[in-house]
XYZ file of C-alpha atoms in Angstrom:
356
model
C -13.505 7.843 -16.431
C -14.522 11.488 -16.889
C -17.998 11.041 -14.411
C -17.708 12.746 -10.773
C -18.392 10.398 -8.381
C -20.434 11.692 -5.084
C -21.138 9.931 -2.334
C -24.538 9.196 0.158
C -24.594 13.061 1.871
C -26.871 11.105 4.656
C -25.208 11.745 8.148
C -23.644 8.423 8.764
C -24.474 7.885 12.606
C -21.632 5.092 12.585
C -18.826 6.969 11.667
C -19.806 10.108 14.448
C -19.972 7.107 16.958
C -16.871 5.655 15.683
C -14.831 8.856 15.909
C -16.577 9.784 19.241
C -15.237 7.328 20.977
C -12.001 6.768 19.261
C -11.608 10.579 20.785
C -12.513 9.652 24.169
C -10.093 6.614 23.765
C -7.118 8.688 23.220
C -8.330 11.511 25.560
C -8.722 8.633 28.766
C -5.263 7.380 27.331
C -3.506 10.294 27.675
C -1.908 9.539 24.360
C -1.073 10.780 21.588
C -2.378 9.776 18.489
C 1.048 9.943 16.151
C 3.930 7.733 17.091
C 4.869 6.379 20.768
C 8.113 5.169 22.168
C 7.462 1.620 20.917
C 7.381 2.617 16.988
C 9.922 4.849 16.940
C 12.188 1.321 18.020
C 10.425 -0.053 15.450
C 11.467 2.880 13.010
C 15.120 2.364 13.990
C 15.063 -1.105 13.926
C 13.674 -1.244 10.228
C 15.918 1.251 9.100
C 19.079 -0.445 10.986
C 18.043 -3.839 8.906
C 17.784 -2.123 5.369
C 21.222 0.188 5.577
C 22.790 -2.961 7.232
C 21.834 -5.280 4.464
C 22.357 -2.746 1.542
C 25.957 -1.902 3.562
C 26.483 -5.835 3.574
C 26.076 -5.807 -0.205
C 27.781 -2.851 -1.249
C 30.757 -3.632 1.028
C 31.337 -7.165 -0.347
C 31.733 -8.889 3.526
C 30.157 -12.080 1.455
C 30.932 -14.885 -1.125
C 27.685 -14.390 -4.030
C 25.213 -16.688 -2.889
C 24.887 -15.222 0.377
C 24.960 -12.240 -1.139
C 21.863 -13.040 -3.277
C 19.975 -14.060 0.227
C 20.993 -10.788 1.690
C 19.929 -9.214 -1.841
C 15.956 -10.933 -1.217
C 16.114 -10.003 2.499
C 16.664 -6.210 1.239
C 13.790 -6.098 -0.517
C 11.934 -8.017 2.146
C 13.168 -5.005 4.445
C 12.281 -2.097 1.472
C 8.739 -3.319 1.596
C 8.939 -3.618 5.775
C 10.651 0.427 5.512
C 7.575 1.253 3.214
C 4.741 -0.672 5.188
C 5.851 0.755 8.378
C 7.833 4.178 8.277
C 6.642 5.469 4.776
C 3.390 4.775 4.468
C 2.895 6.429 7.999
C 4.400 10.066 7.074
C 3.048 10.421 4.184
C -0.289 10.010 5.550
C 1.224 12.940 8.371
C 0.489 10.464 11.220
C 3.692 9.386 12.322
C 4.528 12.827 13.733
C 2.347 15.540 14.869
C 5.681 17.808 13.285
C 5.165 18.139 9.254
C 9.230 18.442 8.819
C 9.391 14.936 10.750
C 6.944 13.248 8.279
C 8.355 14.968 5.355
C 11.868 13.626 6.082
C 10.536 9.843 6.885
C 8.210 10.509 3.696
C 11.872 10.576 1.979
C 12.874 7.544 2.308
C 10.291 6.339 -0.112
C 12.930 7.470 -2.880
C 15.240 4.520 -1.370
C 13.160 1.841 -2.040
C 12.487 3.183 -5.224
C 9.320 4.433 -5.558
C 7.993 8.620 -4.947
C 6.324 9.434 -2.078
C 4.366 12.603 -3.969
C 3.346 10.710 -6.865
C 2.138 8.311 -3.735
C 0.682 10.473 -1.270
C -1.897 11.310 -5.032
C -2.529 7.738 -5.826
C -3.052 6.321 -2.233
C -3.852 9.174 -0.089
C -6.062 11.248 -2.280
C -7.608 8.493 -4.737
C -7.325 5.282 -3.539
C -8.677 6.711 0.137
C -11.819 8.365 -1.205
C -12.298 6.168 -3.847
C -11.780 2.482 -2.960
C -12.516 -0.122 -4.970
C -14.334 1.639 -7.450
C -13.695 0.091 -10.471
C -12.060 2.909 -13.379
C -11.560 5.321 -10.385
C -9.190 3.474 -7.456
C -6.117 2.769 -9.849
C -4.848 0.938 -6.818
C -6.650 -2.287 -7.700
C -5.515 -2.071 -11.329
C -2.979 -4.390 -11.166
C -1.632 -5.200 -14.543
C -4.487 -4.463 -16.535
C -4.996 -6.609 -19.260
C -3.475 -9.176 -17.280
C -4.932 -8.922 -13.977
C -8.730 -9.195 -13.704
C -11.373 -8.340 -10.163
C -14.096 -7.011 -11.194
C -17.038 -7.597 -13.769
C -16.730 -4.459 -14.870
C -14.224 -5.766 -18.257
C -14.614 -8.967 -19.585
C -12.297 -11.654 -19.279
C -9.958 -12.466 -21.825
C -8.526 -15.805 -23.023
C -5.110 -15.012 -21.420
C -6.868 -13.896 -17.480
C -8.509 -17.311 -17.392
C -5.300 -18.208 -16.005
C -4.706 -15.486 -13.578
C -5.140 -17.133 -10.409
C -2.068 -19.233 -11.754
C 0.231 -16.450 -12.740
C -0.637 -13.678 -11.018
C 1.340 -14.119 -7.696
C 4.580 -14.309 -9.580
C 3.478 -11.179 -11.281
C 3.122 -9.205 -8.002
C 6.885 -9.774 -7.691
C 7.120 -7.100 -10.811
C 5.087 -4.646 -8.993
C 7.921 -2.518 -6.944
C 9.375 -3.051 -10.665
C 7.168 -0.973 -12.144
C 7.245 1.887 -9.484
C 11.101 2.009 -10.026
C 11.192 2.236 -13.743
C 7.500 2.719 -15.118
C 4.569 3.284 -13.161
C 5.663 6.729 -11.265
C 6.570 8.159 -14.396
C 2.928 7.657 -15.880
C 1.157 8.585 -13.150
C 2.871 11.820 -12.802
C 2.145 13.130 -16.152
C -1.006 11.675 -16.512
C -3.961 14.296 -17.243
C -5.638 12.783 -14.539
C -5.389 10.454 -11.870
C -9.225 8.901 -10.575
C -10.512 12.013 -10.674
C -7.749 14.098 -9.007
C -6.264 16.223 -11.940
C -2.378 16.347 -11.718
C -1.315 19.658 -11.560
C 2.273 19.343 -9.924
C 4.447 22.438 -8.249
C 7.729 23.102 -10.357
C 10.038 21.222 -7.468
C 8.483 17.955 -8.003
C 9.402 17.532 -11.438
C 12.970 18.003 -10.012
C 12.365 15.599 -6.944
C 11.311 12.769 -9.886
C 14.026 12.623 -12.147
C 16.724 13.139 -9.093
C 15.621 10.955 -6.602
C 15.229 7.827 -9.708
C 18.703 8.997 -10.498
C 19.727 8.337 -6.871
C 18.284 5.416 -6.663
C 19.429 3.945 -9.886
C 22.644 4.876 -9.072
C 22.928 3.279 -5.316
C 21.366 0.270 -6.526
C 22.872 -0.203 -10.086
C 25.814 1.956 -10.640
C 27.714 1.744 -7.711
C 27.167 -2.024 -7.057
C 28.393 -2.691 -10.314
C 31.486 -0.367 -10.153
C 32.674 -1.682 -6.442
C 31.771 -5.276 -6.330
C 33.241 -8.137 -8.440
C 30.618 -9.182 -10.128
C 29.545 -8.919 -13.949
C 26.387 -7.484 -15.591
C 24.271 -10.401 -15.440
C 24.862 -10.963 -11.797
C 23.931 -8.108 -10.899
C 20.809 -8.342 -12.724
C 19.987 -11.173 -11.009
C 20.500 -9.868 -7.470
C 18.270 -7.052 -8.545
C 15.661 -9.062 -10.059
C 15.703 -10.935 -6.951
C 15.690 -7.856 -4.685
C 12.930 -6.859 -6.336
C 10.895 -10.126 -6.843
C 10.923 -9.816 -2.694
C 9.760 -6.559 -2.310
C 7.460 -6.918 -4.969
C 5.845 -10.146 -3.592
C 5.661 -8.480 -0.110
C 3.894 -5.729 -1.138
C 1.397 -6.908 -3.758
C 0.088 -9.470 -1.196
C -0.422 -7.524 1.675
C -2.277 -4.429 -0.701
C -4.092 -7.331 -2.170
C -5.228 -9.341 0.654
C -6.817 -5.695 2.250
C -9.364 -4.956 -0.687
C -9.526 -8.401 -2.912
C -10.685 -10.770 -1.201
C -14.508 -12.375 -0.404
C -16.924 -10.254 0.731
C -15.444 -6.879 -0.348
C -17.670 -5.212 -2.548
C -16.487 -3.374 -6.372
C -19.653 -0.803 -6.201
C -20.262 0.959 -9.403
C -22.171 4.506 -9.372
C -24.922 5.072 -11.662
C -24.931 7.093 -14.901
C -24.547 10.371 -12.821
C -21.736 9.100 -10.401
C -24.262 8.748 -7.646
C -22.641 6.099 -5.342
C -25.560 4.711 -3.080
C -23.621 4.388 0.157
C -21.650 6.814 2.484
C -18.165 7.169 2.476
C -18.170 5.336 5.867
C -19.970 2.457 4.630
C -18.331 1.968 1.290
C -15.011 2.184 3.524
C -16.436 -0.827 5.650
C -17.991 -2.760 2.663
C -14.781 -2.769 0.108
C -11.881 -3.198 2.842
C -10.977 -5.714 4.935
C -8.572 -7.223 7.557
C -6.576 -10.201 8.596
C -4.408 -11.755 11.012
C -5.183 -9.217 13.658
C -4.489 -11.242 16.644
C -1.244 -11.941 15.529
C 2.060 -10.039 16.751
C 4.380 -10.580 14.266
C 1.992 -9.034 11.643
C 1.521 -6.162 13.341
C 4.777 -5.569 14.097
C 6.000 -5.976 10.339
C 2.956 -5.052 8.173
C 2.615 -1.510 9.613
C -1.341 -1.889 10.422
C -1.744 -2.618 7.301
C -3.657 -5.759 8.305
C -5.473 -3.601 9.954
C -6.766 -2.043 6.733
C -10.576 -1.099 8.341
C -9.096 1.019 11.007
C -6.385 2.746 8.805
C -9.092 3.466 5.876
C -11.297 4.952 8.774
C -8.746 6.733 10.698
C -5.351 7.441 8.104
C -4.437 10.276 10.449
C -3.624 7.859 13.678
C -0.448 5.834 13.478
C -0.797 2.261 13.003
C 1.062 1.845 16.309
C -2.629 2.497 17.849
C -4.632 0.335 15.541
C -4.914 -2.736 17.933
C -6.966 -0.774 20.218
C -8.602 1.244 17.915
C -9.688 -1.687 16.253
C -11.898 -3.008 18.829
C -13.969 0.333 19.103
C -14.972 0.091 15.839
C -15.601 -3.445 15.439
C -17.862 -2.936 18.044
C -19.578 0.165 16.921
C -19.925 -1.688 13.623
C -21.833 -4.124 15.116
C -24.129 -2.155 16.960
C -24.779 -0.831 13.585
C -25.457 -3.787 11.645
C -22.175 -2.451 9.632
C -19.968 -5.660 7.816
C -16.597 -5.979 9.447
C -14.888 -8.303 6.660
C -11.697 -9.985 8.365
C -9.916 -12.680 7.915
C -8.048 -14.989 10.843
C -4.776 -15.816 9.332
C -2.872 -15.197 6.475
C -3.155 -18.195 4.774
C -6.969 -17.860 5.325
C -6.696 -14.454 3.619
C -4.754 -15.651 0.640
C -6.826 -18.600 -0.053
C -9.568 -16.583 -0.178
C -8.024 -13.745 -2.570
C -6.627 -16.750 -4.417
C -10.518 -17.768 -4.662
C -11.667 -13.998 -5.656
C -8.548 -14.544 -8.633
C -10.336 -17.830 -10.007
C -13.972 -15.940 -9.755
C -12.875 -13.485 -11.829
C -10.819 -15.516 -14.536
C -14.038 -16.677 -16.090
């Protein structure tokens, strides 16, 4: 779409609340608002699990069907690397110290995807522009394939969707390794950022994929005793993991009942502030629980990360109940979900809407 969006200029008194006391939070705290003590175990920790499952692999210490299992738990643990670590530096907030989120940023390249062509995408579009159907190329998963909005019609083959697309998510860290980073970055345009990249990350592209392909193709298949085929399979499956992980956990933060697809009118006008369209197209789930927060990097907590990208997840439990609070002092919709089976029924649900 070639139309500039522009959002409600109108003062949004919920946000200045919002960051007013999420400021006096951290100031009566005494902390700091990038990583603490307890996620820098959790950065180890992560990182410890995916070297000692790729070493595992790549060292042969197994017979092949354990080394398949150890193959799916690596890409359970690339997804947990990118959720937690990853996602965090790119967005600067792990560590006040650019060098320190640049180097974590890095480590996008071993799970295959790149953390520039990213940081565009995610930070930049997806951030300012979610949900926005044509703009937030986030939510278009699979086009053609893949339908959540009434913006397209539905075609003969998406009337099916809600039955095939959760398999399909498993080809989604697929696509960043071999096909979607490559179109992005030489795209004219992404949403309505225009790509314009500096000289070294045309370098950083093709040498980091070459890395990658060759820890996780070459070398397996020149060290291990295994043929072609197997190791296609163990990469599939790798990959079917991550993929999985992933595409539910992005999915069950914007697609699911009760977020809103706003469209702006024929001027790009988009009748809400940037606060409130935050609030009305995201939304949470399984907050109460530990384990999610300890292995979905916040992202469960998809309100206060959309609000507040610059504050490590670490901090999200707390922060969340300032502004579910201030959102309801404000008559603003806080969309969450309990669980996350609740979630995925309901995005399951938002699938079969939209297949018709």
């Amino acid at each position: 779409m070639n139309t500039t969006l522009k959002f409600n200029r109108t003062k949004s008194h919920f946000l200045e609340t919002t960051r007013k006391r999420v400021d006096q939070y951290f100031k009566d705290s005494g902390q700091s608002r990038n990583a603490n003590a307890q996620m820098w175990i959790k950065t180890i920790t992560f990182l410890l699990g995916f070297v000692g499952l790729y070493l595992a692999i790549i060292l042969n210490t197994v017979g092949l069907w354990p080394m398949l299992l150890l193959a799916i738990l690596l890409g359970i643990f690339s997804a947990f690397v990118g959720f937690n670590i990853c996602h965090d530096a790119i967005h600067g907030s792990l560590s006040k110290h650019k060098t320190t989120n640049t180097i974590f940023s890095s480590l996008f390249h071993l799970v295959g995807a790149n953390p520039y062509v990213w940081s565009i995408t995610h930070n930049v579009v997806h951030h300012n522009f979610t949900n926005i159907p044509g703009h937030d190329e986030d939510i278009d998963v699979a086009p053609g394939l893949i339908r959540i909005s009434d913006e397209k019609p539905a075609n003969r083959l998406q009337r099916f969707q809600h039955w095939y697309a959760f398999p399909l998510y498993g080809l989604a860290s697929l696509s960043w390794v071999f096909r979607k980073d490559y179109k992005k970055f030489f795209q004219a345009k992404i949403g309505q950022h225009r790509n314009e990249h500096p000289k070294i990350e045309y370098f950083n592209l093709f040498f980091f994929k070459a890395v990658y392909y060759f820890l996780f193709l070459a070398l397996p298949l020149m060290v291990l005793p295994i043929s072609w085929w197997q190791l296609l399979i163990g990469f599939l499956a790798l990959h079917m993991a991550q993929g999985v992980t992933m595409g539910l956990v992005f999915q069950l933060a914007h697609v699911v009942e009760g977020t809103h697809y706003p469209s702006p009118d024929d001027t790009g006008n988009i009748e809400e502030t940037w606060a409130d369209h935050q609030m009305r197209t995201t939304a949470n789930f399984a907050t109460n629980s530990k384990p999610a927060a300890f292995f979905l990097g916040g992202l469960n907590r998809q309100i206060e990360h959309h609000l507040f990208p610059g504050i490590c997840h670490i901090h999200y439990g707390e922060v969340s109940k300032i502004v579910k609070q201030t959102a309801a002092e404000f008559n603003i919709p806080y969309i969450e979900s309990p669980t996350f089976l609740v979630a995925l029924r309901s995005h399951y649900r938002m699938l079969r809407k939209f297949s018709v």
